[in-house]
Amino acid sequence: MDILRYLIIAAFGSCSLYASAWTIHADFDSGPIGAKVDKGSDGFSGAGGGGLYSDEKSIKGNSAKLHIKKGKTGYGMWGGEFMFPEKLYRGDTIWYQVHTYFPEDFDHYSYGEGNRLKFLRVCTRSAEDKNHGCVDFLLDKKSTDNAFKWIYEGENVWRNVGKPEDMIVKEKWESYQLQITFDSKPLDLGGQAEVRVWKNGELLGHITDRPTFKEDSDFSHRALLFTYWNGGAPKTQSMYVDEITITNERPDWTDAQGNPMIKSAVPQLHQD
């Protein structure tokens, strides 16, 4: 399908003062093999200069092959960013799904600057356009049995996500997804802020006691995939991503608990 990044303009629900719903879909199917997937109609909005259209591994059509060089932190080259068609404010919810394929010899660990690898990130800013940090889902340290970490940088409180058996599985496509509702007050304290994290359609974590904004007037304007390898990559290597979807429109699909989520593009990952 050639409609790779699109807006769906519709009346928005009562949870927000802001009117339109939108969806970003990056399937990396339109560009020539070997060309950069950055700043096109079906890839990253920016910061993705090292990603290339590839037919080596894909869910359907083509994919993006992401490359990192040994010792490099990779900003502007490793992963990329997605700029939202419209800003998100207090009470708005976003869903962000990425499919990944890591080759068997890929070392996904960070060995410096906190020893956690940045993965899925949704950034927030103040009404004065100052950085208020990202809502982050990271790959945890090699020295721990924990699979993932979550943090809102505006508050800086870490949470474990997942069990040892939830760690990355090499040589297969996997699905990762965040759902974030924005507020400076968490759900447990009468606010709206909450986060869900899924892997392969299974709910790994539901965070209801942490904020996702620093101030009520904050906004969110972009999502990041990787973009910076803490401590520098341990070696020169590549992996693949495909069928990335980001939306503020409530999905029709649900998980086993009835929570709305984006349906995985990998048939065997569907939770019927």
PDB file of N, CA and C in Angstrom, residues 134-196:
ATOM      1  N   CYS A 134      12.218  12.374  28.176  1.00  0.00           N
ATOM      2  CA  CYS A 134      11.438  11.398  27.416  1.00  0.00           C
ATOM      3  C   CYS A 134      10.830  10.338  28.332  1.00  0.00           C
ATOM      4  N   VAL A 135       9.722   9.781  27.906  1.00  0.00           N
ATOM      5  CA  VAL A 135       9.193   8.551  28.491  1.00  0.00           C
ATOM      6  C   VAL A 135       9.934   7.420  27.779  1.00  0.00           C
ATOM      7  N   ASP A 136      10.763   6.691  28.513  1.00  0.00           N
ATOM      8  CA  ASP A 136      11.741   5.783  27.909  1.00  0.00           C
ATOM      9  C   ASP A 136      11.480   4.321  28.244  1.00  0.00           C
ATOM     10  N   PHE A 137      11.629   3.476  27.235  1.00  0.00           N
ATOM     11  CA  PHE A 137      11.657   2.029  27.392  1.00  0.00           C
ATOM     12  C   PHE A 137      13.026   1.584  26.905  1.00  0.00           C
ATOM     13  N   LEU A 138      13.829   0.964  27.780  1.00  0.00           N
ATOM     14  CA  LEU A 138      15.217   0.649  27.484  1.00  0.00           C
ATOM     15  C   LEU A 138      15.500  -0.837  27.667  1.00  0.00           C
ATOM     16  N   LEU A 139      16.561  -1.308  27.018  1.00  0.00           N
ATOM     17  CA  LEU A 139      17.066  -2.661  27.238  1.00  0.00           C
ATOM     18  C   LEU A 139      17.997  -2.601  28.443  1.00  0.00           C
ATOM     19  N   ASP A 140      17.779  -3.472  29.417  1.00  0.00           N
ATOM     20  CA  ASP A 140      18.509  -3.377  30.675  1.00  0.00           C
ATOM     21  C   ASP A 140      19.948  -3.882  30.544  1.00  0.00           C
ATOM     22  N   LYS A 141      20.686  -3.734  31.634  1.00  0.00           N
ATOM     23  CA  LYS A 141      22.108  -4.084  31.673  1.00  0.00           C
ATOM     24  C   LYS A 141      22.345  -5.572  31.415  1.00  0.00           C
ATOM     25  N   LYS A 142      23.501  -5.870  30.853  1.00  0.00           N
ATOM     26  CA  LYS A 142      23.879  -7.265  30.643  1.00  0.00           C
ATOM     27  C   LYS A 142      24.092  -7.980  31.969  1.00  0.00           C
ATOM     28  N   SER A 143      24.459  -7.242  33.005  1.00  0.00           N
ATOM     29  CA  SER A 143      24.783  -7.833  34.303  1.00  0.00           C
ATOM     30  C   SER A 143      23.555  -8.190  35.137  1.00  0.00           C
ATOM     31  N   THR A 144      22.343  -7.949  34.616  1.00  0.00           N
ATOM     32  CA  THR A 144      21.130  -8.249  35.363  1.00  0.00           C
ATOM     33  C   THR A 144      20.271  -9.256  34.623  1.00  0.00           C
ATOM     34  N   ASP A 145      19.424  -9.977  35.376  1.00  0.00           N
ATOM     35  CA  ASP A 145      18.475 -10.895  34.762  1.00  0.00           C
ATOM     36  C   ASP A 145      17.207 -10.181  34.296  1.00  0.00           C
ATOM     37  N   ASN A 146      17.082  -8.900  34.641  1.00  0.00           N
ATOM     38  CA  ASN A 146      15.910  -8.143  34.217  1.00  0.00           C
ATOM     39  C   ASN A 146      15.992  -7.850  32.728  1.00  0.00           C
ATOM     40  N   ALA A 147      14.861  -7.901  32.035  1.00  0.00           N
ATOM     41  CA  ALA A 147      14.855  -7.720  30.587  1.00  0.00           C
ATOM     42  C   ALA A 147      14.911  -6.253  30.177  1.00  0.00           C
ATOM     43  N   PHE A 148      14.029  -5.431  30.764  1.00  0.00           N
ATOM     44  CA  PHE A 148      13.872  -4.055  30.311  1.00  0.00           C
ATOM     45  C   PHE A 148      13.749  -3.104  31.500  1.00  0.00           C
ATOM     46  N   LYS A 149      13.927  -1.818  31.203  1.00  0.00           N
ATOM     47  CA  LYS A 149      13.718  -0.751  32.181  1.00  0.00           C
ATOM     48  C   LYS A 149      12.771   0.295  31.578  1.00  0.00           C
ATOM     49  N   TRP A 150      12.041   0.954  32.484  1.00  0.00           N
ATOM     50  CA  TRP A 150      11.203   2.093  32.096  1.00  0.00           C
ATOM     51  C   TRP A 150      11.531   3.267  32.990  1.00  0.00           C
ATOM     52  N   ILE A 151      11.472   4.481  32.405  1.00  0.00           N
ATOM     53  CA  ILE A 151      11.691   5.685  33.190  1.00  0.00           C
ATOM     54  C   ILE A 151      11.033   6.863  32.485  1.00  0.00           C
ATOM     55  N   TYR A 152      10.507   7.807  33.261  1.00  0.00           N
ATOM     56  CA  TYR A 152      10.186   9.123  32.722  1.00  0.00           C
ATOM     57  C   TYR A 152      11.297  10.049  33.188  1.00  0.00           C
ATOM     58  N   GLU A 153      12.070  10.575  32.256  1.00  0.00           N
ATOM     59  CA  GLU A 153      13.256  11.358  32.596  1.00  0.00           C
ATOM     60  C   GLU A 153      12.912  12.633  33.366  1.00  0.00           C
ATOM     61  N   GLY A 154      11.673  13.128  33.207  1.00  0.00           N
ATOM     62  CA  GLY A 154      11.259  14.316  33.938  1.00  0.00           C
ATOM     63  C   GLY A 154      11.126  14.082  35.426  1.00  0.00           C
ATOM     64  N   GLU A 155      11.045  12.807  35.833  1.00  0.00           N
ATOM     65  CA  GLU A 155      10.958  12.456  37.251  1.00  0.00           C
ATOM     66  C   GLU A 155      12.161  11.628  37.702  1.00  0.00           C
ATOM     67  N   ASN A 156      12.678  10.784  36.803  1.00  0.00           N
ATOM     68  CA  ASN A 156      13.902  10.012  37.047  1.00  0.00           C
ATOM     69  C   ASN A 156      13.724   8.928  38.108  1.00  0.00           C
ATOM     70  N   VAL A 157      12.639   8.155  37.987  1.00  0.00           N
ATOM     71  CA  VAL A 157      12.408   6.997  38.855  1.00  0.00           C
ATOM     72  C   VAL A 157      12.352   5.751  37.965  1.00  0.00           C
ATOM     73  N   TRP A 158      13.238   4.791  38.196  1.00  0.00           N
ATOM     74  CA  TRP A 158      13.349   3.602  37.360  1.00  0.00           C
ATOM     75  C   TRP A 158      12.316   2.552  37.764  1.00  0.00           C
ATOM     76  N   ARG A 159      11.841   1.812  36.756  1.00  0.00           N
ATOM     77  CA  ARG A 159      10.969   0.657  36.990  1.00  0.00           C
ATOM     78  C   ARG A 159      11.440  -0.520  36.152  1.00  0.00           C
ATOM     79  N   ASN A 160      11.466  -1.716  36.746  1.00  0.00           N
ATOM     80  CA  ASN A 160      11.748  -2.931  35.994  1.00  0.00           C
ATOM     81  C   ASN A 160      10.530  -3.315  35.170  1.00  0.00           C
ATOM     82  N   VAL A 161      10.768  -3.819  33.966  1.00  0.00           N
ATOM     83  CA  VAL A 161       9.690  -4.295  33.098  1.00  0.00           C
ATOM     84  C   VAL A 161      10.086  -5.658  32.547  1.00  0.00           C
ATOM     85  N   GLY A 162       9.192  -6.628  32.671  1.00  0.00           N
ATOM     86  CA  GLY A 162       9.441  -7.946  32.105  1.00  0.00           C
ATOM     87  C   GLY A 162      10.213  -8.871  33.033  1.00  0.00           C
ATOM     88  N   LYS A 163      10.278 -10.127  32.611  1.00  0.00           N
ATOM     89  CA  LYS A 163      10.984 -11.181  33.340  1.00  0.00           C
ATOM     90  C   LYS A 163      12.159 -11.680  32.479  1.00  0.00           C
ATOM     91  N   PRO A 164      13.047 -12.508  33.033  1.00  0.00           N
ATOM     92  CA  PRO A 164      14.171 -12.991  32.233  1.00  0.00           C
ATOM     93  C   PRO A 164      13.752 -13.634  30.915  1.00  0.00           C
ATOM     94  N   GLU A 165      12.633 -14.339  30.918  1.00  0.00           N
ATOM     95  CA  GLU A 165      12.181 -14.999  29.686  1.00  0.00           C
ATOM     96  C   GLU A 165      11.654 -14.031  28.642  1.00  0.00           C
ATOM     97  N   ASP A 166      11.522 -12.753  28.996  1.00  0.00           N
ATOM     98  CA  ASP A 166      11.048 -11.744  28.044  1.00  0.00           C
ATOM     99  C   ASP A 166      12.182 -11.064  27.291  1.00  0.00           C
ATOM    100  N   MET A 167      13.408 -11.455  27.547  1.00  0.00           N
ATOM    101  CA  MET A 167      14.545 -10.841  26.859  1.00  0.00           C
ATOM    102  C   MET A 167      14.459 -11.064  25.348  1.00  0.00           C
ATOM    103  N   ILE A 168      15.182 -10.244  24.616  1.00  0.00           N
ATOM    104  CA  ILE A 168      15.192 -10.314  23.157  1.00  0.00           C
ATOM    105  C   ILE A 168      15.541 -11.723  22.682  1.00  0.00           C
ATOM    106  N   VAL A 169      14.793 -12.193  21.702  1.00  0.00           N
ATOM    107  CA  VAL A 169      15.078 -13.471  21.043  1.00  0.00           C
ATOM    108  C   VAL A 169      15.650 -13.160  19.663  1.00  0.00           C
ATOM    109  N   LYS A 170      16.802 -13.691  19.362  1.00  0.00           N
ATOM    110  CA  LYS A 170      17.487 -13.410  18.100  1.00  0.00           C
ATOM    111  C   LYS A 170      16.904 -14.253  16.961  1.00  0.00           C
ATOM    112  N   GLU A 171      17.147 -13.796  15.751  1.00  0.00           N
ATOM    113  CA  GLU A 171      16.784 -14.507  14.522  1.00  0.00           C
ATOM    114  C   GLU A 171      15.279 -14.694  14.353  1.00  0.00           C
ATOM    115  N   LYS A 172      14.477 -13.738  14.859  1.00  0.00           N
ATOM    116  CA  LYS A 172      13.040 -13.782  14.618  1.00  0.00           C
ATOM    117  C   LYS A 172      12.470 -12.378  14.788  1.00  0.00           C
ATOM    118  N   TRP A 173      11.343 -12.147  14.130  1.00  0.00           N
ATOM    119  CA  TRP A 173      10.661 -10.865  14.281  1.00  0.00           C
ATOM    120  C   TRP A 173       9.895 -10.849  15.600  1.00  0.00           C
ATOM    121  N   GLU A 174      10.059  -9.736  16.328  1.00  0.00           N
ATOM    122  CA  GLU A 174       9.344  -9.529  17.577  1.00  0.00           C
ATOM    123  C   GLU A 174       8.661  -8.158  17.549  1.00  0.00           C
ATOM    124  N   SER A 175       7.625  -8.030  18.352  1.00  0.00           N
ATOM    125  CA  SER A 175       6.846  -6.800  18.414  1.00  0.00           C
ATOM    126  C   SER A 175       6.964  -6.174  19.804  1.00  0.00           C
ATOM    127  N   TYR A 176       7.217  -4.866  19.838  1.00  0.00           N
ATOM    128  CA  TYR A 176       7.263  -4.111  21.086  1.00  0.00           C
ATOM    129  C   TYR A 176       6.328  -2.908  20.965  1.00  0.00           C
ATOM    130  N   GLN A 177       5.601  -2.617  22.048  1.00  0.00           N
ATOM    131  CA  GLN A 177       4.627  -1.540  21.969  1.00  0.00           C
ATOM    132  C   GLN A 177       4.489  -0.814  23.311  1.00  0.00           C
ATOM    133  N   LEU A 178       4.402   0.519  23.228  1.00  0.00           N
ATOM    134  CA  LEU A 178       4.112   1.373  24.372  1.00  0.00           C
ATOM    135  C   LEU A 178       2.743   2.014  24.198  1.00  0.00           C
ATOM    136  N   GLN A 179       2.009   2.151  25.290  1.00  0.00           N
ATOM    137  CA  GLN A 179       0.842   3.023  25.356  1.00  0.00           C
ATOM    138  C   GLN A 179       1.105   4.017  26.472  1.00  0.00           C
ATOM    139  N   ILE A 180       1.023   5.306  26.167  1.00  0.00           N
ATOM    140  CA  ILE A 180       1.302   6.344  27.153  1.00  0.00           C
ATOM    141  C   ILE A 180       0.135   7.317  27.194  1.00  0.00           C
ATOM    142  N   THR A 181      -0.412   7.552  28.381  1.00  0.00           N
ATOM    143  CA  THR A 181      -1.367   8.636  28.589  1.00  0.00           C
ATOM    144  C   THR A 181      -0.647   9.720  29.370  1.00  0.00           C
ATOM    145  N   PHE A 182      -0.723  10.964  28.878  1.00  0.00           N
ATOM    146  CA  PHE A 182       0.089  12.050  29.414  1.00  0.00           C
ATOM    147  C   PHE A 182      -0.635  12.823  30.522  1.00  0.00           C
ATOM    148  N   ASP A 183       0.079  12.999  31.624  1.00  0.00           N
ATOM    149  CA  ASP A 183      -0.407  13.832  32.718  1.00  0.00           C
ATOM    150  C   ASP A 183       0.742  14.004  33.709  1.00  0.00           C
ATOM    151  N   SER A 184       0.709  15.097  34.461  1.00  0.00           N
ATOM    152  CA  SER A 184       1.699  15.307  35.510  1.00  0.00           C
ATOM    153  C   SER A 184       1.326  14.582  36.798  1.00  0.00           C
ATOM    154  N   LYS A 185       0.102  14.049  36.843  1.00  0.00           N
ATOM    155  CA  LYS A 185      -0.360  13.305  38.017  1.00  0.00           C
ATOM    156  C   LYS A 185      -0.686  11.867  37.601  1.00  0.00           C
ATOM    157  N   PRO A 186      -0.118  10.868  38.307  1.00  0.00           N
ATOM    158  CA  PRO A 186      -0.382   9.470  37.933  1.00  0.00           C
ATOM    159  C   PRO A 186      -1.809   9.041  38.225  1.00  0.00           C
ATOM    160  N   LEU A 187      -2.226   7.979  37.558  1.00  0.00           N
ATOM    161  CA  LEU A 187      -3.572   7.433  37.719  1.00  0.00           C
ATOM    162  C   LEU A 187      -3.872   7.092  39.176  1.00  0.00           C
ATOM    163  N   ASP A 188      -2.902   6.546  39.875  1.00  0.00           N
ATOM    164  CA  ASP A 188      -3.114   6.131  41.267  1.00  0.00           C
ATOM    165  C   ASP A 188      -3.409   7.299  42.207  1.00  0.00           C
ATOM    166  N   LEU A 189      -3.046   8.506  41.784  1.00  0.00           N
ATOM    167  CA  LEU A 189      -3.269   9.695  42.605  1.00  0.00           C
ATOM    168  C   LEU A 189      -4.406  10.561  42.061  1.00  0.00           C
ATOM    169  N   GLY A 190      -5.240   9.961  41.208  1.00  0.00           N
ATOM    170  CA  GLY A 190      -6.387  10.678  40.671  1.00  0.00           C
ATOM    171  C   GLY A 190      -6.154  11.371  39.352  1.00  0.00           C
ATOM    172  N   GLY A 191      -4.950  11.224  38.800  1.00  0.00           N
ATOM    173  CA  GLY A 191      -4.659  11.803  37.497  1.00  0.00           C
ATOM    174  C   GLY A 191      -4.925  10.824  36.365  1.00  0.00           C
ATOM    175  N   GLN A 192      -4.301  11.080  35.223  1.00  0.00           N
ATOM    176  CA  GLN A 192      -4.520  10.245  34.041  1.00  0.00           C
ATOM    177  C   GLN A 192      -3.267   9.520  33.567  1.00  0.00           C
ATOM    178  N   ALA A 193      -2.112   9.848  34.123  1.00  0.00           N
ATOM    179  CA  ALA A 193      -0.859   9.288  33.625  1.00  0.00           C
ATOM    180  C   ALA A 193      -0.773   7.787  33.873  1.00  0.00           C
ATOM    181  N   GLU A 194      -0.551   7.039  32.796  1.00  0.00           N
ATOM    182  CA  GLU A 194      -0.315   5.601  32.888  1.00  0.00           C
ATOM    183  C   GLU A 194       0.431   5.143  31.653  1.00  0.00           C
ATOM    184  N   VAL A 195       1.109   4.009  31.792  1.00  0.00           N
ATOM    185  CA  VAL A 195       1.897   3.443  30.692  1.00  0.00           C
ATOM    186  C   VAL A 195       1.681   1.943  30.664  1.00  0.00           C
ATOM    187  N   ARG A 196       1.465   1.401  29.473  1.00  0.00           N
ATOM    188  CA  ARG A 196       1.467  -0.051  29.266  1.00  0.00           C
ATOM    189  C   ARG A 196       2.601  -0.408  28.320  1.00  0.00           C
TER     190      ARG A 196
END
